[in-house]
GROMACS .gro file of C-alpha atoms in nm:
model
  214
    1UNK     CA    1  -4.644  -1.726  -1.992
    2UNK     CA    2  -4.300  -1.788  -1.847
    3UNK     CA    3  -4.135  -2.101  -1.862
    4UNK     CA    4  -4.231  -2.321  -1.549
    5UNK     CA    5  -4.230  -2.678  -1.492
    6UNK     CA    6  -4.417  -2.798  -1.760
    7UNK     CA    7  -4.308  -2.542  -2.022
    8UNK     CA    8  -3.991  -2.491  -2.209
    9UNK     CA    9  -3.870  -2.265  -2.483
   10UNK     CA   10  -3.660  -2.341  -2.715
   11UNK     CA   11  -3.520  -2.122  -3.000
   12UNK     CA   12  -3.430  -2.449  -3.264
   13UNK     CA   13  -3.418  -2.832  -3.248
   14UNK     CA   14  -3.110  -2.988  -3.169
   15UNK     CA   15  -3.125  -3.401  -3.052
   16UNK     CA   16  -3.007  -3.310  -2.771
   17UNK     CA   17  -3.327  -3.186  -2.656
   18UNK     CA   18  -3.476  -3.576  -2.613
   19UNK     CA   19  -3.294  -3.517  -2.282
   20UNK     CA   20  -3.528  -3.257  -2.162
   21UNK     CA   21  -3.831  -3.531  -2.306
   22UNK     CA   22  -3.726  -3.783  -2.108
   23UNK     CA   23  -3.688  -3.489  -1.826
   24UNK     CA   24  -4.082  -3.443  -1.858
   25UNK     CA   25  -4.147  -3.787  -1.897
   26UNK     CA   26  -3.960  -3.903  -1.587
   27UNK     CA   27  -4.169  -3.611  -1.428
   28UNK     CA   28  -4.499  -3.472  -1.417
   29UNK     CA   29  -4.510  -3.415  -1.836
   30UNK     CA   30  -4.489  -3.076  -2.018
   31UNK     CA   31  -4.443  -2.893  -2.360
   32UNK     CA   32  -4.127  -2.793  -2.491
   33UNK     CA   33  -4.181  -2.542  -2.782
   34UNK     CA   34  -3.953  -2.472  -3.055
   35UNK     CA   35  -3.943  -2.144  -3.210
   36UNK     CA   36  -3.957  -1.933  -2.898
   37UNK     CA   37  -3.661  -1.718  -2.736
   38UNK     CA   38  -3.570  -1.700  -2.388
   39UNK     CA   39  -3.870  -1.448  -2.350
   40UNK     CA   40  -4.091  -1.634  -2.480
   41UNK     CA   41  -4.157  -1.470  -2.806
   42UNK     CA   42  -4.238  -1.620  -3.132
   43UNK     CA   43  -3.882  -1.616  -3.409
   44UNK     CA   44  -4.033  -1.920  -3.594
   45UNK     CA   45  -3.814  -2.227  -3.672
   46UNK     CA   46  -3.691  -2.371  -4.002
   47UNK     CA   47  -3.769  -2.688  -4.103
   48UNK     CA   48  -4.092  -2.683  -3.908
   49UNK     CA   49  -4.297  -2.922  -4.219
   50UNK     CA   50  -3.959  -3.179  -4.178
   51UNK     CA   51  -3.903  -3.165  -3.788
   52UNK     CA   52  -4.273  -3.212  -3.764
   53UNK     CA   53  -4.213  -3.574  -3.840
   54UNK     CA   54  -3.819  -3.623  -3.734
   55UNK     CA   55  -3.884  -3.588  -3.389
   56UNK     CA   56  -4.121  -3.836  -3.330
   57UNK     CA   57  -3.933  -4.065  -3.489
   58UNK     CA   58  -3.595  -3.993  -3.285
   59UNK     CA   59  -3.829  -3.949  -2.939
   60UNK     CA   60  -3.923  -4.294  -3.093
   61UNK     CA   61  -3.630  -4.484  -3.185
   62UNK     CA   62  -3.389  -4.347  -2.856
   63UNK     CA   63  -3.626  -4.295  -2.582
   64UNK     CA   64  -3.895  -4.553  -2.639
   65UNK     CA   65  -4.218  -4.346  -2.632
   66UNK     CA   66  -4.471  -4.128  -2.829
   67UNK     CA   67  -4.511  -3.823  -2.819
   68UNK     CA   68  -4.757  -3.516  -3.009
   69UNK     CA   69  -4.617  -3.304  -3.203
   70UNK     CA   70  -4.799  -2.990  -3.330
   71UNK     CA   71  -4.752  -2.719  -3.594
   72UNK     CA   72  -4.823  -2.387  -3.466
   73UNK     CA   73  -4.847  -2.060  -3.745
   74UNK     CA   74  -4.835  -1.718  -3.691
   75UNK     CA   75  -4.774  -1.372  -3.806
   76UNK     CA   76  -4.453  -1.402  -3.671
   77UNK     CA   77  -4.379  -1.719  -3.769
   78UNK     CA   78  -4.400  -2.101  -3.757
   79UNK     CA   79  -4.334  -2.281  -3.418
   80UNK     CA   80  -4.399  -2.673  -3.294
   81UNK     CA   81  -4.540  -2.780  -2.940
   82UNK     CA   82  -4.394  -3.137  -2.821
   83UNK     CA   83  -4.676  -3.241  -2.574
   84UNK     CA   84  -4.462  -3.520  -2.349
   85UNK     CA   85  -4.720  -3.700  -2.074
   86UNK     CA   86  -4.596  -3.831  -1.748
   87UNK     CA   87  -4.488  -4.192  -1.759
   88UNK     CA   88  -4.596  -4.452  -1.504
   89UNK     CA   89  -4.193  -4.679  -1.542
   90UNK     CA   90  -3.861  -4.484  -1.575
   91UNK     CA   91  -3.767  -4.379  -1.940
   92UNK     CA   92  -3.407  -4.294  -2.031
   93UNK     CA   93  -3.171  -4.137  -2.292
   94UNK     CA   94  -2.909  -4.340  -2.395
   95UNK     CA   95  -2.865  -4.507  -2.002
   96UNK     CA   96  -2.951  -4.197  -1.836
   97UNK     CA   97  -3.231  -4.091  -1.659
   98UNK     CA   98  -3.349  -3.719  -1.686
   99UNK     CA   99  -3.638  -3.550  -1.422
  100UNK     CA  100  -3.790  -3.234  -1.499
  101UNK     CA  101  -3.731  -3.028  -1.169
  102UNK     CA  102  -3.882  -2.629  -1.156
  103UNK     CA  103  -3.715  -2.487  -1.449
  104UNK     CA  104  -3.430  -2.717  -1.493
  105UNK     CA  105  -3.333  -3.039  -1.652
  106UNK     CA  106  -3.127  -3.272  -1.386
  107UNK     CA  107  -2.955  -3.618  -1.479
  108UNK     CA  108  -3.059  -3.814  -1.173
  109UNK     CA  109  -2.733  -3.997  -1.029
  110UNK     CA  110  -2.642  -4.204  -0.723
  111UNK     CA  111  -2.913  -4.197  -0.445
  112UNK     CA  112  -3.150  -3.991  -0.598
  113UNK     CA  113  -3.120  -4.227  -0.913
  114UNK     CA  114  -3.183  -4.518  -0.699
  115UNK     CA  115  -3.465  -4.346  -0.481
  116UNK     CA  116  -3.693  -4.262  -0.835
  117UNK     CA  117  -3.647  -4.547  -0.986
  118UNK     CA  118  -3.791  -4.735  -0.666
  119UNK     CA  119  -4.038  -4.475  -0.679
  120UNK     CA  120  -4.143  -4.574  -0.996
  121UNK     CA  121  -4.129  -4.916  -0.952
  122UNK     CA  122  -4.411  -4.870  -0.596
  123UNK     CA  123  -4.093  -4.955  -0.383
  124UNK     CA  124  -4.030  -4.795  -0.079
  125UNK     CA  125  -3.664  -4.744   0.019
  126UNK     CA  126  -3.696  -4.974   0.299
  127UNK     CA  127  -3.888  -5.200   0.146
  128UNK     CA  128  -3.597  -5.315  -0.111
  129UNK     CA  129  -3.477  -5.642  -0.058
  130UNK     CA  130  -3.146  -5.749   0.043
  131UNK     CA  131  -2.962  -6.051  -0.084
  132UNK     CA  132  -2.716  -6.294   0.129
  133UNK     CA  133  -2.875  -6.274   0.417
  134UNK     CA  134  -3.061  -6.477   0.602
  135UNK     CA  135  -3.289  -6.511   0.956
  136UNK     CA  136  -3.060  -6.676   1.090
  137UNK     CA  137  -2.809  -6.374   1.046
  138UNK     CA  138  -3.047  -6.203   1.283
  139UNK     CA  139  -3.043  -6.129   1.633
  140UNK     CA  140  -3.288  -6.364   1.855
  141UNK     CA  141  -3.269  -6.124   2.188
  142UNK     CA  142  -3.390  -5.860   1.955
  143UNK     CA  143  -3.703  -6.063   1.834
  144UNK     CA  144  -3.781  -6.130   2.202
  145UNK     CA  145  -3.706  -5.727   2.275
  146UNK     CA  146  -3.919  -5.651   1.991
  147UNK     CA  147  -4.219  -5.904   2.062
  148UNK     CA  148  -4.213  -5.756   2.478
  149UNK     CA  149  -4.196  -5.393   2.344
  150UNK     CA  150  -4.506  -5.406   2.158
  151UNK     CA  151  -4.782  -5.628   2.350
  152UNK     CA  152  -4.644  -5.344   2.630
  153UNK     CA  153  -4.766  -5.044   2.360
  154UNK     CA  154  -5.058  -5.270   2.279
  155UNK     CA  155  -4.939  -5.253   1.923
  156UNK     CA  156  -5.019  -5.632   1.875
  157UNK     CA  157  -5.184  -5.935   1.994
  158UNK     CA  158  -5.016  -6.121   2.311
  159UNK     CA  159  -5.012  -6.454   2.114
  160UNK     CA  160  -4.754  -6.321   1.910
  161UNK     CA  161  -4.520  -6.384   2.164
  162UNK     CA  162  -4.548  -6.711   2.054
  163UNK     CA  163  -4.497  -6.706   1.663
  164UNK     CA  164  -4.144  -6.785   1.542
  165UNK     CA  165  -3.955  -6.557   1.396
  166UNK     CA  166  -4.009  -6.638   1.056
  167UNK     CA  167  -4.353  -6.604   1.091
  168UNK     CA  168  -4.309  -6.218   1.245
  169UNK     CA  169  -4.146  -6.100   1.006
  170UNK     CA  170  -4.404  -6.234   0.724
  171UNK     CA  171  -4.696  -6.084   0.974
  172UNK     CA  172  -4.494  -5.765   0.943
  173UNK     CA  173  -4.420  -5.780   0.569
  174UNK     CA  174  -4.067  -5.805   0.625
  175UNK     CA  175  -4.013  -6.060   0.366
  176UNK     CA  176  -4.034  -6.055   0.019
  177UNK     CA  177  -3.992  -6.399  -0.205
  178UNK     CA  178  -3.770  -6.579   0.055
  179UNK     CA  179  -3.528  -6.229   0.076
  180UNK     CA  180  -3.529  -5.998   0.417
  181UNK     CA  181  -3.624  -5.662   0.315
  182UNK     CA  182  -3.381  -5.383   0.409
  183UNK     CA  183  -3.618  -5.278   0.706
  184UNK     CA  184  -3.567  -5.641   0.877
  185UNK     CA  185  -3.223  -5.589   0.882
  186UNK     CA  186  -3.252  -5.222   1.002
  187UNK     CA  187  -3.502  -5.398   1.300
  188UNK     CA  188  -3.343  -5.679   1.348
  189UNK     CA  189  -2.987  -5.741   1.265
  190UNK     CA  190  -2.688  -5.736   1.505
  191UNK     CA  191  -2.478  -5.436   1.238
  192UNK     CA  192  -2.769  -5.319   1.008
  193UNK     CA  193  -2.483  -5.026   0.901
  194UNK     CA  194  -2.354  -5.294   0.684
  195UNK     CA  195  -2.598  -5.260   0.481
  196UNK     CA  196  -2.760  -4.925   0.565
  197UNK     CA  197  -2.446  -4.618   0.591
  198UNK     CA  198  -2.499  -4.390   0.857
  199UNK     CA  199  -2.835  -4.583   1.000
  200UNK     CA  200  -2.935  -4.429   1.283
  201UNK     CA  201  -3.294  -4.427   1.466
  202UNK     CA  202  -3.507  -4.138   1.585
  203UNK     CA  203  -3.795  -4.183   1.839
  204UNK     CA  204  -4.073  -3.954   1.873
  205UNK     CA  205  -4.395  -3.832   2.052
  206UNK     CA  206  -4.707  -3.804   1.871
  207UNK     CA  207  -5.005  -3.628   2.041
  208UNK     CA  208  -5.207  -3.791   1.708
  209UNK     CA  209  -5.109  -3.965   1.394
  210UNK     CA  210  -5.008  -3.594   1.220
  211UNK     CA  211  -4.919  -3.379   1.543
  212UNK     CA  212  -4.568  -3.463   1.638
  213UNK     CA  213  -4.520  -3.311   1.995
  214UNK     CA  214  -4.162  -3.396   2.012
   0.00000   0.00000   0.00000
């Protein structure tokens, strides 16, 4: 079996190989086997009796979680088989975060740092919310634009034309403990690119919820 995304050979243990843990943990989980070459084929490793209880100690001690270790003999040879689940919450190695991605190992940086750990947290990017800013930052024609626009497309009830603008934005779960969430300001506010880079909106037809026509 070739390596894949949930397998990975190793030849020997060397610490640095917690990153590629916390790679499968971040992801969907894996093995990483020690005592295999590139092709997959059995060399043994050294040590196997005293790695067999160093390295879930140091997966322990630096990255926070437990995983099985298992000794594996052979004609050819001893090898181990670290069995690393998927975690539910972001685990990291030494302040980085690792994600197990085909074949490769990737330190997640920048946006696509910020977009898993939202991920992992059930937090949708525009669903994050923004401090310093206020309702009253917002701009009242486009509440009234907003409130016309959708009794026209029947999208709500005609009383809402009525509700203040706080209360629209809690019927639309805009708000979250007393903050505007990054889509209220991307709805709503008079510059939402200073807080959004580059926001821009595209409109489209749907001939169903799934079919986009154009």
């Amino acid at each position: 079996m070739a390596e894949n995304q949930n397998i990975e050979w190793k030849e020997s243990w060397r610490d640095e190989y917690l990153k590629w843990i916390c790679g499968f943990a971040n992801a969907k989980g894996g093995s990483i086997i020690i005592g295999k070459d590139d092709k997959g084929k059995i060399i043994g490793v050294k040590n196997a009796k005293r790695l067999l209880e160093d390295i879930p100690n140091k997966v322990k001690d630096v990255l926070g979680i437990i995983v099985d270790v298992n000794l594996h003999e052979t004609e050819n040879g001893e090898y181990l088989e670290i069995i690393v689940e998927a975690h539910p919450y972001p685990v990291n190695y030494k302040g980085q975060y690792h994600y197990r991605s085909g074949s490769t190992k990737q330190e997640l940086k920048g946006n696509a740092l910020d977009k898993f750990l939202l991920q992992k947290k059930g937090k949708r990017w525009d669903g994050v919310p923004i401090p310093n800013v206020s309702i009253e930052d917002l701009k009242p024609d486009t509440f009234d634009h907003f409130r016309k626009k959708a009794v026209k497309a029947q999208r709500i009830e005609e009383d809402v034309l009525t509700d203040t603008n706080d209360h629209l934005l809690e019927n639309l779960q805009l708000v979250e403990n007393k903050y505007l969430k990054r889509a209220a300001l991307l709805l709503f506010h008079p510059n939402p690119e200073n807080f959004v880079t580059g926001a821009y909106i595209k409109i489209g037809f749907f001939q169903s919820d799934d079919e986009l026509k154009f």
